[in-house]
Coordinates of C-alpha atoms and ligand atoms in Angstrom, one line a residue:
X1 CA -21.0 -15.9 -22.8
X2 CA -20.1 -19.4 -24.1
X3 CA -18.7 -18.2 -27.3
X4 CA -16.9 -14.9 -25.5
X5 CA -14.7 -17.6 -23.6
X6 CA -14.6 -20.0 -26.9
X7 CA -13.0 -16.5 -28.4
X8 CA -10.4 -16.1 -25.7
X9 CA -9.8 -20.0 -25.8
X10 CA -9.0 -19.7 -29.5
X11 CA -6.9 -16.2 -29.3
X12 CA -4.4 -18.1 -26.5
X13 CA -4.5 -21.5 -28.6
X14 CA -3.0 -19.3 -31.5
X15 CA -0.9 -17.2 -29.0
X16 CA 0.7 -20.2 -28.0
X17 CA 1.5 -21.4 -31.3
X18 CA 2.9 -18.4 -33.3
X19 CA 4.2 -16.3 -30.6
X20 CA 6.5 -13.5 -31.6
X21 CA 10.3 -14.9 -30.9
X22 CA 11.9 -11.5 -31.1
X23 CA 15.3 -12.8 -29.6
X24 CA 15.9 -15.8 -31.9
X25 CA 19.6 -15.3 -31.4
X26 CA 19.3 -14.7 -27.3
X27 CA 22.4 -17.5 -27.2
X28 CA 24.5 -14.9 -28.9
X29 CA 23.1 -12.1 -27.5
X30 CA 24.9 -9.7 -24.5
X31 CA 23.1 -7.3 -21.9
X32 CA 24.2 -3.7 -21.8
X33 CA 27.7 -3.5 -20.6
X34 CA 27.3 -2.4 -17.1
X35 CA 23.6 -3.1 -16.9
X36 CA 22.8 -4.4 -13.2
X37 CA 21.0 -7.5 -12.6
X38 CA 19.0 -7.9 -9.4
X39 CA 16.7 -10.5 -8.1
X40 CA 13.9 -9.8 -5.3
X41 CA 14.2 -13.3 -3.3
X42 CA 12.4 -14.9 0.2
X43 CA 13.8 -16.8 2.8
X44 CA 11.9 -20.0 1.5
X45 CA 13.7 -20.0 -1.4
X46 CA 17.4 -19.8 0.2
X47 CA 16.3 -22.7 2.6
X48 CA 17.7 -23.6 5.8
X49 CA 20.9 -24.9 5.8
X50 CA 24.5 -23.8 4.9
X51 CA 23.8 -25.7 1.9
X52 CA 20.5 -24.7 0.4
X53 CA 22.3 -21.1 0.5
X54 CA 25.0 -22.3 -1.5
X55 CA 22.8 -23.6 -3.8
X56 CA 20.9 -20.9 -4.1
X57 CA 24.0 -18.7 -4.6
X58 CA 25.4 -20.9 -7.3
X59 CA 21.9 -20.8 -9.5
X60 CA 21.9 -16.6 -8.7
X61 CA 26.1 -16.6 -10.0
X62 CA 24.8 -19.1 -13.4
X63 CA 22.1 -16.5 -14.0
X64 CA 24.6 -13.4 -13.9
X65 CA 22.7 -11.9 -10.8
X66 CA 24.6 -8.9 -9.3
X67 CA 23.0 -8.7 -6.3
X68 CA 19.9 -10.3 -4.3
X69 CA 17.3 -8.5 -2.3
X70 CA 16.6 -10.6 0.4
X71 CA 13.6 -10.4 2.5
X72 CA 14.6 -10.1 5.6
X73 CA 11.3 -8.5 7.6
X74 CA 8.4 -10.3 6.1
X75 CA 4.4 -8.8 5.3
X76 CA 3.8 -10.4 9.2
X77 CA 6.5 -9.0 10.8
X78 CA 9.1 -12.2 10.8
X79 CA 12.6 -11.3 10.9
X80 CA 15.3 -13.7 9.5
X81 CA 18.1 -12.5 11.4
X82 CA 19.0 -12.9 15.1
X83 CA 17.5 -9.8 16.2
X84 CA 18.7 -8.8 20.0
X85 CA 16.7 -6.0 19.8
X86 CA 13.9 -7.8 19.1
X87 CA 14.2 -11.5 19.4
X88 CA 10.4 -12.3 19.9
X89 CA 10.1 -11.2 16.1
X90 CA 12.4 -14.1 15.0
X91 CA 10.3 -15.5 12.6
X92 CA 9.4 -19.3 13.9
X93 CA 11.5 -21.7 13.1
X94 CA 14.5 -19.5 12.4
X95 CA 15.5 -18.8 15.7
X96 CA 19.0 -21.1 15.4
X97 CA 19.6 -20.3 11.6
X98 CA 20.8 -16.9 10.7
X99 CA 19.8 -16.7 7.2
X100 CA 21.1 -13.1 6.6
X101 CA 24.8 -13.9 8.2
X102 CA 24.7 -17.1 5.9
X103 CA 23.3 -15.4 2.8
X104 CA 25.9 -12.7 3.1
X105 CA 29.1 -15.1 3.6
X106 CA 27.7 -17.1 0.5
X107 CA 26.9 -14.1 -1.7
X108 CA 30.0 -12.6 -0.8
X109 CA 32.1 -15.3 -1.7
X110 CA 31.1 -15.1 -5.2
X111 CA 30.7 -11.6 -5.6
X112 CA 27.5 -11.3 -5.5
X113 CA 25.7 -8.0 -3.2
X114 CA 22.8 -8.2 -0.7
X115 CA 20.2 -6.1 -0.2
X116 CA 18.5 -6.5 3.2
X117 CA 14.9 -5.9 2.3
X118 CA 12.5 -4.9 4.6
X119 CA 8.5 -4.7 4.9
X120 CA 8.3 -1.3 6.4
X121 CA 4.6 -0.6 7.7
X122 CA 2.6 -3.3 7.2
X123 CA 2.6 -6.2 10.1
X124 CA 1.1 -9.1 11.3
X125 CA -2.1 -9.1 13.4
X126 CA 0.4 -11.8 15.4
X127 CA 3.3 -10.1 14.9
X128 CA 5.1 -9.3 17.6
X129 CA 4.8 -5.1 16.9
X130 CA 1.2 -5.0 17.2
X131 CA 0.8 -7.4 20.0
X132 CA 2.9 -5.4 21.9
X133 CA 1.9 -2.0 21.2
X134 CA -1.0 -2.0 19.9
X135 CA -1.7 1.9 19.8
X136 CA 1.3 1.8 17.1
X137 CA -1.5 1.0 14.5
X138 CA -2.8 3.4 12.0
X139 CA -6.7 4.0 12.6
X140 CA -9.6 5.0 10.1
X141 CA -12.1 7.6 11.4
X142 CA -14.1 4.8 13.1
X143 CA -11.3 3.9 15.4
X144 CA -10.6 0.8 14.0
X145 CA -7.4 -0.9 13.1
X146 CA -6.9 -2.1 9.1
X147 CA -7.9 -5.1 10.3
X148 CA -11.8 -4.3 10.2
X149 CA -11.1 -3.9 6.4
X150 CA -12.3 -6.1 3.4
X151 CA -10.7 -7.9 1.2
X152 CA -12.7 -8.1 -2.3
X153 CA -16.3 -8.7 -0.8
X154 CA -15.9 -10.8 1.8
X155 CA -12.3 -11.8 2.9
X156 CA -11.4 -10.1 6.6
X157 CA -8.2 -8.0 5.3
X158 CA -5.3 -10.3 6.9
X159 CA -2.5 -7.0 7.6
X160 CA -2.1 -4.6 10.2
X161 CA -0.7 -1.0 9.1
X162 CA 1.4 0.8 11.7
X163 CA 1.5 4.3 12.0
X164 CA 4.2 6.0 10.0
X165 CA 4.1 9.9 11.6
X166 CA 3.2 8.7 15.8
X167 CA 6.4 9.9 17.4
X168 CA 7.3 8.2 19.9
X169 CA 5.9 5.2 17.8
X170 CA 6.4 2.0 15.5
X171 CA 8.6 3.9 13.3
X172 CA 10.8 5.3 15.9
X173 CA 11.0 2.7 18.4
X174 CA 10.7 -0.2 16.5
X175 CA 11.5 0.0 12.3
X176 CA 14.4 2.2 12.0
X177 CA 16.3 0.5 15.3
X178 CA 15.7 -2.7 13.2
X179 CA 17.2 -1.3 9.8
X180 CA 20.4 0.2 12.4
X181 CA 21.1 -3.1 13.7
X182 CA 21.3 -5.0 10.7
X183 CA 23.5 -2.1 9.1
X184 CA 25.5 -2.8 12.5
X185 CA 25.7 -6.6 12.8
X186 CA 25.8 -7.5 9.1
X187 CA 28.2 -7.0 6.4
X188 CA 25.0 -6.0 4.3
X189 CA 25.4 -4.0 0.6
X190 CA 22.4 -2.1 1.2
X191 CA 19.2 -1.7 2.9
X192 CA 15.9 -1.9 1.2
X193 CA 12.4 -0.6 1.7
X194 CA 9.3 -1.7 0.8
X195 CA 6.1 -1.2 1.7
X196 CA 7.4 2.4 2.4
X197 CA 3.5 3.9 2.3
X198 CA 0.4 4.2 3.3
X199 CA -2.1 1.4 2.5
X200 CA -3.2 1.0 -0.8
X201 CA -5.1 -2.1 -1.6
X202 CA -8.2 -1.6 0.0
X203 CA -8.8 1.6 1.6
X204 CA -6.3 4.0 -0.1
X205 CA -7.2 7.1 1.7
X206 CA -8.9 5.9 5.5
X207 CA -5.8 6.3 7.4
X208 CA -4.2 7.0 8.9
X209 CA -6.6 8.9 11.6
X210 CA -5.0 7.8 15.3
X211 CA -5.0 10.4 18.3
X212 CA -1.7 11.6 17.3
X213 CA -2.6 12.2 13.4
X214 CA -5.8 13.6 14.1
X215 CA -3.7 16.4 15.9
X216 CA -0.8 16.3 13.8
X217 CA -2.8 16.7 10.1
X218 CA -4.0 20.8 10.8
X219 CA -0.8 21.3 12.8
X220 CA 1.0 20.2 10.1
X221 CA -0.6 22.4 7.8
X222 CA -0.9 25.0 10.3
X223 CA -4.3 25.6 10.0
X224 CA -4.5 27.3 13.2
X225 CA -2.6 29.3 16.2
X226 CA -0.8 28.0 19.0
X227 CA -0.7 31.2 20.4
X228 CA -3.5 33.2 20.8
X229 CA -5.7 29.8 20.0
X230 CA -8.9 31.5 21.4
X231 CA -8.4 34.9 18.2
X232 CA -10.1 33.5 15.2
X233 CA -9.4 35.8 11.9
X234 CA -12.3 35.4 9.1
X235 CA -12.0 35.6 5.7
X236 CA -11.4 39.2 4.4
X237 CA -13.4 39.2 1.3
X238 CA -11.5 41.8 -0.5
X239 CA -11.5 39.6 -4.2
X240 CA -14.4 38.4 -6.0
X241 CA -13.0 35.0 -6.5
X242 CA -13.9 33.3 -2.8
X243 CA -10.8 31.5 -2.8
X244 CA -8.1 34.4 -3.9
X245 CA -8.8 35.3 -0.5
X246 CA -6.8 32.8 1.0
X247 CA -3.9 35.2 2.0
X248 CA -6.3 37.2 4.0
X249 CA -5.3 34.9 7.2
X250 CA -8.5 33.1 8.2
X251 CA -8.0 30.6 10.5
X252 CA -9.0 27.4 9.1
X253 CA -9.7 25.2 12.1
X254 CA -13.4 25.5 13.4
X255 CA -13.8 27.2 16.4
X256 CA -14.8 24.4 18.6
X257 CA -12.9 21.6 17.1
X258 CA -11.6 20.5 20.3
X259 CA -15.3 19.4 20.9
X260 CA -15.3 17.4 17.9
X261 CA -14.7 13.3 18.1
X262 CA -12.7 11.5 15.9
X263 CA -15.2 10.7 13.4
X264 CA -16.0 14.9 12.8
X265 CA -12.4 15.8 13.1
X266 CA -11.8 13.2 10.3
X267 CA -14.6 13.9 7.7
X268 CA -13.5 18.1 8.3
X269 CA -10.3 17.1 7.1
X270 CA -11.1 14.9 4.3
X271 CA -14.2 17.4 3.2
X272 CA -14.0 20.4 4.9
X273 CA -13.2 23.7 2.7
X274 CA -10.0 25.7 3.7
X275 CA -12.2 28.5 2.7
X276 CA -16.0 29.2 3.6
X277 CA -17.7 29.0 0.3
X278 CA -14.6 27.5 -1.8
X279 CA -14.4 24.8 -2.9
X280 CA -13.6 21.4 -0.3
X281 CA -9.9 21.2 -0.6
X282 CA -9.2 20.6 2.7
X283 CA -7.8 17.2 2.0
X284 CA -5.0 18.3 0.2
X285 CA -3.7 18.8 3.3
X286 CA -4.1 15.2 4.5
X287 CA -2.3 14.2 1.3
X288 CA 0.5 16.4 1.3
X289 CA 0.9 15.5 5.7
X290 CA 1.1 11.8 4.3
X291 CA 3.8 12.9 1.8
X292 CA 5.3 14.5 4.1
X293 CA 5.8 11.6 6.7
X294 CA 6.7 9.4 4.5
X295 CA 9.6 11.0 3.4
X296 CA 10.6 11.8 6.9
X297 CA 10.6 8.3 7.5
X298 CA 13.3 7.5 4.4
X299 CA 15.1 10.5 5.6
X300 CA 15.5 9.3 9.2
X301 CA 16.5 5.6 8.1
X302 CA 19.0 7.1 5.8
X303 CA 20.6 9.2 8.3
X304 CA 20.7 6.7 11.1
X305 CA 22.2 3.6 8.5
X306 CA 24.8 6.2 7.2
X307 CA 25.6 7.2 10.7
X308 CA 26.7 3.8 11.6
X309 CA 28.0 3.2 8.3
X310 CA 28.3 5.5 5.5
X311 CA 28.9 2.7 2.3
X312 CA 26.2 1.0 2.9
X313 CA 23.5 1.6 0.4
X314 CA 19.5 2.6 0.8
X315 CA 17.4 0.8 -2.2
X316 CA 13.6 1.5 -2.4
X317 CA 10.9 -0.9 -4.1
X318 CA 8.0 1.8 -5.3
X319 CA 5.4 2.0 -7.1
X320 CA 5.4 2.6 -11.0
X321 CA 4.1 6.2 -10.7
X322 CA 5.4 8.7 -7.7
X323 CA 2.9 11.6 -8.8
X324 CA -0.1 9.1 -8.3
X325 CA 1.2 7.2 -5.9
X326 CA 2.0 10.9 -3.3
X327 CA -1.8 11.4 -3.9
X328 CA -3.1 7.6 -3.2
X329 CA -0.6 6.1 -0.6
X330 CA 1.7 9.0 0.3
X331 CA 4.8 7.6 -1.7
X332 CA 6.2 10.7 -3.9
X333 CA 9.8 8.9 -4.5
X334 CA 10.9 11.4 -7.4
X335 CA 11.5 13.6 -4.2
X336 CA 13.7 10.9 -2.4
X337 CA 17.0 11.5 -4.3
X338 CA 18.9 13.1 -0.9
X339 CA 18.3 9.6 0.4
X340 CA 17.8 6.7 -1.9
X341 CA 21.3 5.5 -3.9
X342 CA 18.8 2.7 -6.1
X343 CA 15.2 3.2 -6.9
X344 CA 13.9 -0.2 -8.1
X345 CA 10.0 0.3 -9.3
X346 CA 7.6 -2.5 -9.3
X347 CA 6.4 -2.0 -12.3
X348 CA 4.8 -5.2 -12.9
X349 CA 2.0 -6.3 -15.2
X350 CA -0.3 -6.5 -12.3
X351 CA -1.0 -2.8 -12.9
X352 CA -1.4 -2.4 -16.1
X353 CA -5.1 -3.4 -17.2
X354 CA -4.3 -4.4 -21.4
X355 CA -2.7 -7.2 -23.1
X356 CA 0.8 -8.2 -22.9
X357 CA 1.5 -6.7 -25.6
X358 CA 0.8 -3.2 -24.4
X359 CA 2.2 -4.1 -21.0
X360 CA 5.2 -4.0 -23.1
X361 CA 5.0 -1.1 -24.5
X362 CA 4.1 0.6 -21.6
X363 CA 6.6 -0.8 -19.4
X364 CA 9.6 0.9 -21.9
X365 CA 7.2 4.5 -21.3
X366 CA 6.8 4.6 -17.7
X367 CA 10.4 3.4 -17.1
X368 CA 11.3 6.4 -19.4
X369 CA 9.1 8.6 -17.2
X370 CA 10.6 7.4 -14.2
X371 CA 14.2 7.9 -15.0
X372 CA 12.8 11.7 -16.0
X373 CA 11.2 12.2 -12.7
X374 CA 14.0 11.3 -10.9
X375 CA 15.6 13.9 -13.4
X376 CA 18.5 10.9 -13.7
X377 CA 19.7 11.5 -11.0
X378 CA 20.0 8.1 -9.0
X379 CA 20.3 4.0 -10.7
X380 CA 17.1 2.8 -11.3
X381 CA 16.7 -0.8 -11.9
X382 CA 13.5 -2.0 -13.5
X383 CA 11.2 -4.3 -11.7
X384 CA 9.4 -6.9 -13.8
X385 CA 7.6 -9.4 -11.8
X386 CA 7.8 -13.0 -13.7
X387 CA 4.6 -14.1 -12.5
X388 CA 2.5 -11.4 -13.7
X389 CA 3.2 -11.9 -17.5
X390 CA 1.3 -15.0 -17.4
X391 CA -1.9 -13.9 -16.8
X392 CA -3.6 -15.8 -19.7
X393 CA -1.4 -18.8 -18.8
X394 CA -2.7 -18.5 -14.8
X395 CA -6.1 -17.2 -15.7
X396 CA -7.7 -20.7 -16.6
X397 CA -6.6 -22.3 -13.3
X398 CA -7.6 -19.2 -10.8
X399 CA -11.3 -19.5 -12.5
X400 CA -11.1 -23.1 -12.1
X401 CA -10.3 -22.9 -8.5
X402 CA -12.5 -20.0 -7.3
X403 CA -15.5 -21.8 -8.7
X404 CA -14.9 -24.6 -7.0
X405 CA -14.9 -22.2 -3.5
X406 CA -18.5 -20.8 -5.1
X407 CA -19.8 -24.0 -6.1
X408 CA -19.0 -25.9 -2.5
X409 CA -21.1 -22.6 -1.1
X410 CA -24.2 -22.8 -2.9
X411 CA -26.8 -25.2 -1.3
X412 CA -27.6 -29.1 -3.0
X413 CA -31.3 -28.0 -3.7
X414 CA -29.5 -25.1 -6.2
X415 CA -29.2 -27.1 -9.1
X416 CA -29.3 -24.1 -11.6
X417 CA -26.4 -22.5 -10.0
X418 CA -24.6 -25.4 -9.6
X419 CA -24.9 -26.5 -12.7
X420 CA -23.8 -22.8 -14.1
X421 CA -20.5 -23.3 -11.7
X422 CA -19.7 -26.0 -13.5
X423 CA -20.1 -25.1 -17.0
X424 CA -17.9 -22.6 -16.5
X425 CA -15.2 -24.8 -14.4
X426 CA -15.5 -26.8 -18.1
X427 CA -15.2 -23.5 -20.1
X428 CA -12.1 -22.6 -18.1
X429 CA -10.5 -25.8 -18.6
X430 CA -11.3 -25.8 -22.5
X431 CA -9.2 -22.5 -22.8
X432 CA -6.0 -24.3 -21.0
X433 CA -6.6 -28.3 -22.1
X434 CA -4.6 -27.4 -25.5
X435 CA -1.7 -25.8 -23.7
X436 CA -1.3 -28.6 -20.9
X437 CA -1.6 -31.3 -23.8
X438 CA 1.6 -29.5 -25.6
X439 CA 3.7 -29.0 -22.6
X440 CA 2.3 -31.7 -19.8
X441 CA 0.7 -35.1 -21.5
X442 CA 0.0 -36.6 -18.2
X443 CA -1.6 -34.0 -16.1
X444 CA -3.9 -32.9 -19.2
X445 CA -5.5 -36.4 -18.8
X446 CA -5.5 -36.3 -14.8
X447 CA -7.3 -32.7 -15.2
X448 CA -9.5 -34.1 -17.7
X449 CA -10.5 -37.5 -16.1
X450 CA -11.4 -35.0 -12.7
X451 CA -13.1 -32.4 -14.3
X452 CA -15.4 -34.7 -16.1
X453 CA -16.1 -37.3 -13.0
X454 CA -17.0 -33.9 -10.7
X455 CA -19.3 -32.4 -14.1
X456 CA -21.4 -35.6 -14.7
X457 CA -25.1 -34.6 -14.8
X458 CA -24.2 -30.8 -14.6
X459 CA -22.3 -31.4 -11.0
X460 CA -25.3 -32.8 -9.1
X461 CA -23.6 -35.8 -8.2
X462 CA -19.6 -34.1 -7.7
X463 CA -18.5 -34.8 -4.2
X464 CA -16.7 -32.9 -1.6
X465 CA -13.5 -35.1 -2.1
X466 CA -13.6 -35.1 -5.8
X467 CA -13.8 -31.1 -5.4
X468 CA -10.9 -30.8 -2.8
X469 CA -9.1 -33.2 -5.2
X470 CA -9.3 -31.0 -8.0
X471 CA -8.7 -27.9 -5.8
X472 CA -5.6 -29.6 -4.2
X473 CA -4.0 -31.0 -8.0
X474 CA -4.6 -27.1 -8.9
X475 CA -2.3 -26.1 -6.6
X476 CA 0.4 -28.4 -7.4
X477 CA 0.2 -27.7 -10.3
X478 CA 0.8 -24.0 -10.2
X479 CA 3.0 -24.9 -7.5
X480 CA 5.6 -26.8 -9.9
X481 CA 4.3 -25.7 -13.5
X482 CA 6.3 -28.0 -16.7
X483 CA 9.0 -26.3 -18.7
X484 CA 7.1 -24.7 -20.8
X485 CA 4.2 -23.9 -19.9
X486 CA 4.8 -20.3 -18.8
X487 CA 6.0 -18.7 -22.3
X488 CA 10.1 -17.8 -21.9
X489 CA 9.6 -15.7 -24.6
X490 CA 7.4 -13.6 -22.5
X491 CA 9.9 -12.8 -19.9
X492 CA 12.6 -12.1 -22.6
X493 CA 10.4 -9.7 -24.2
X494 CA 9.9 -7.7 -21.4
X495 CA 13.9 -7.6 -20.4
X496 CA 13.9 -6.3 -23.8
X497 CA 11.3 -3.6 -23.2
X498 CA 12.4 -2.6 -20.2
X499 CA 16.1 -2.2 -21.7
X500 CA 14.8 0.3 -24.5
X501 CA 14.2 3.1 -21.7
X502 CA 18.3 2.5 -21.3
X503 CA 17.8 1.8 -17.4
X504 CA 21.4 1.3 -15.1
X505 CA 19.5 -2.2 -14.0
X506 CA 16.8 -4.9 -13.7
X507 CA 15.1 -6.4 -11.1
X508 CA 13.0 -9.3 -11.0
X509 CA 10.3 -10.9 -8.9
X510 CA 11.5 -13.5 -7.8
X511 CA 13.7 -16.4 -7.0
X512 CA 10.8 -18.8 -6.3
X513 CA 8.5 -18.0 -9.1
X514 CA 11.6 -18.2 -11.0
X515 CA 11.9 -21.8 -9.9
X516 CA 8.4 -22.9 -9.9
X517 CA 8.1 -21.1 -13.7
X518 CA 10.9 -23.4 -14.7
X519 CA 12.2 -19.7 -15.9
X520 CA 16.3 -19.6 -14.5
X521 CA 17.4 -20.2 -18.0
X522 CA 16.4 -17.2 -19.2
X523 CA 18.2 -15.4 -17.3
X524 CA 21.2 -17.3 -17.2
X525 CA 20.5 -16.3 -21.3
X526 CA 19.6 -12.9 -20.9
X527 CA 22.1 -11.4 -18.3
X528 CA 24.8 -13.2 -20.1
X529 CA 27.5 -9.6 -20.0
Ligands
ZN1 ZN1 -1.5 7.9 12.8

């Protein structure tokens, strides 16, 4: 195990020294003519007064941004504008400061777009959605909200997901009013969904199964009459192969399936058998309803924005593949083209399992592919998320961290495992200490004076306040990393990937890891026109 991690230490230590510089002359070097440069950005990082926008806007204009996708509704439901509609989902503190009418005056003023971005169907447990109407929220075949979900093995999943198909419902009543009045109020570019899916994370295919879906899924399908509900047909069994039958009219739903609770209803759908005998594909069905609601929901948005105003734009953040992602979280975007004018994939590092560099290689082949599903139709920007490339350069400090959580759980008398937690707190640091010698001086010796006082005599004697310490300097650290530290090259390299698949933009995640990366430069290099 040891000499595994003395392995990776030594591959990073020589990937930090002779890393490929591909761009050596990225001073001289132009982007694309016409290429689009966009930037995914939060509300924290615009600040809260008339001149932390400015600011912001100035650093966006150096690095040749085109337009900024603003957050606007955040993963808790917050809004950042001065919603009449909704006023109780203000986010707090941001009931006196309009950040989207200031964003939009400042952006404006030095040609840059906005792109009013919006969460779409995943809330707060506080927010002010589910508080109120709590039957908005998507339910698993157990009744229960995404709430009684897990996240990894033991963390409570922190997110309610609303209903996309219940009519009247969250999407109708609450989400697409929302996306109207900005496209009313505010001199916005374009509208921008994300989170425009089912839930992915943790229980990819448990919802939704509410009162409403649980009718909705066979009517969808039509898996039975309306009229004449009592006449059930059977299979004729005319073919030898049981399922070339299918034309023969059966009627799919079981004959006492208004008897059935929610759990029964739920496991037919996910494992019955359209046919008696086939095989059980009766959840193709639950896929394809998913699909389909989906869609109707980007459709209806469209239609209502354009209706108010027809130049305003529709922009979608999606996942990296449409055919995987219709089957897993009901997102087929290759079939959005009617109704999205930008499709901006997130096709970040953080879903590709390899190195970086076959993330690299990768990301020029799926951004191919998606331009093909989408037939080239409609702009697509890449999406490259900054913080993902440096997984080796994050990895160190996440182990270091979540050890600390384990270690501060096991009991004193557990000296063996204590003692294990810290080796590898040690082993972690090893693979890093080179690294933060080369680009931080001073915090390589705070890190190392810590890490030893807390290991002395294989942890038995490391404190609570040593530990939370070392925890807390962690998170500064990662918090404001030195110039440096996190490769540039990397983030030129994947520009430069992305750029082979010929793309009409990029897109990249985002303003504050920018900032905390010490990472603006590179753009203000890269996006140089
Ligand atoms: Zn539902």
């Amino acid at each position: 195990m040891t000499k595994r991690i003395f392995i990776v230490g030594l591959i990073l230590l020589v990937f930090a020294t002779t890393f490929p510089t591909a761009s050596t002359n990225a001073q001289n070097r132009k982007a694309p003519r016409g290429e689009v440069h966009a930037l995914w950005a939060h509300p924290t990082d615009v600040g809260m007064t008339a001149q932390s926008v400015r600011e912001f806007v100035a650093q966006c204009k150096r690095a040749h941004i085109d337009v900024i996708v603003m957050d606007v509704k955040d993963s808790n439901g917050g809004l950042y504008w001065k919603s009449k509609q909704v006023p109780q989902a203000i986010a707090r503190g941001y009931e006196n400061f309009d950040m989207l009418e200031h964003l939009v005056r400042e952006a404006h003023a030095v040609g840059i777009k906005v792109d009013a971005w919006l969460v779409d169907f995943m809330e707060g447990a506080n927010g002010a959605a589910f508080r109120e109407h709590p039957e908005w929220a998507q339910l698993n075949p157990d009744g229960e909200t995404t709430l009684s979900e897990k996240l990894g093995k033991k963390n409570p999943y922190p997110y309610v997901w609303m209903c996309p198909a219940r009519r009247p419902g969250y999407t109708d009543q609450w989400l697409i009013p929302l996306y109207e009045e900005i496209v009313r109020n505010y001199k916005v570019d374009s509208v921008h969904h994300d989170y425009v899916r089912y839930m992915g994370d943790v229980a990819p295919e448990g919802y939704c199964f509410c009162d409403y879906c649980v009718k909705h899924i066979p009517r969808h399908a039509m898996l039975s009459y309306e009229t004449r509900p009592e006449e059930r047909y059977r299979v004729k069994h005319g073919q030898p192969r049981i399922e070339a039958n299918w034309w023969s009219d059966p009627t799919m739903l079981p004959a006492d399936w208004d008897k059935r609770d929610r759990r029964e209803k739920a496991d037919y759908i996910l494992n019955g058998r359209t046919i008696p005998g086939g095989p059980p594909d009766m959840r193709y069905f639950f896929y394809d309803y998913r699909v389909h609601q989906i869609e109707k929901f980007v459709r209806e948005t469209t239609e209502g924005v354009k209706r108010i105003n027809p130049k305003v734009g529709v922009s979608a953040a999606v996942f990296k593949n449409p055919i995987i992602s219709a089957r897993f979280i009901g997102q087929h975007w290759d079939q959005w083209n009617d109704w999205i004018d930008v499709y901006m994939p997130m096709t970040y590092r953080s879903h590709f399992a390899g190195s970086f560099e076959s993330y690299l290689d990768h990301l020029t082949e799926s951004t191919e592919r998606q331009i093909e599903w989408i037939r080239g139709k409609r702009p697509l920007y890449a999406g490259i998320a900054s913080n993902y490339l440096y997984r080796e350069e994050y990895q160190p400090f996440d182990d270091i961290r979540d050890r600390i959580g384990e270690f501060k759980e096991l009991p004193i008398a557990d000296a063996k495992g204590r003692a294990e937690k810290m080796r590898a707190i040690k082993t972690a640091y090893e693979t890093t200490r080179q690294r933060l010698a080369q680009f931080a001086p001073e915090r390589e010796r705070e890190f190392g004076s810590l890490i030893n006082a807390v290991s002395v005599n294989d942890g038995s004697s490391a404190t609570a306040a040593q530990l939370d310490e070392l925890a807390k300097k962690i998170v500064a650290f990662r918090n404001d990393l030195p110039k440096g530290f996190m490769t540039p090259e990397k983030l030129r390299l994947s520009i430069e990937a992305a750029r082979k698949a010929k793309p009409q933009g990029i897109i990249i995640f985002a303003g504050g890891s920018l900032t905390r990366e010490k990472l603006w430069h590179v753009l203000e290099e890269e996006f140089k026109n």
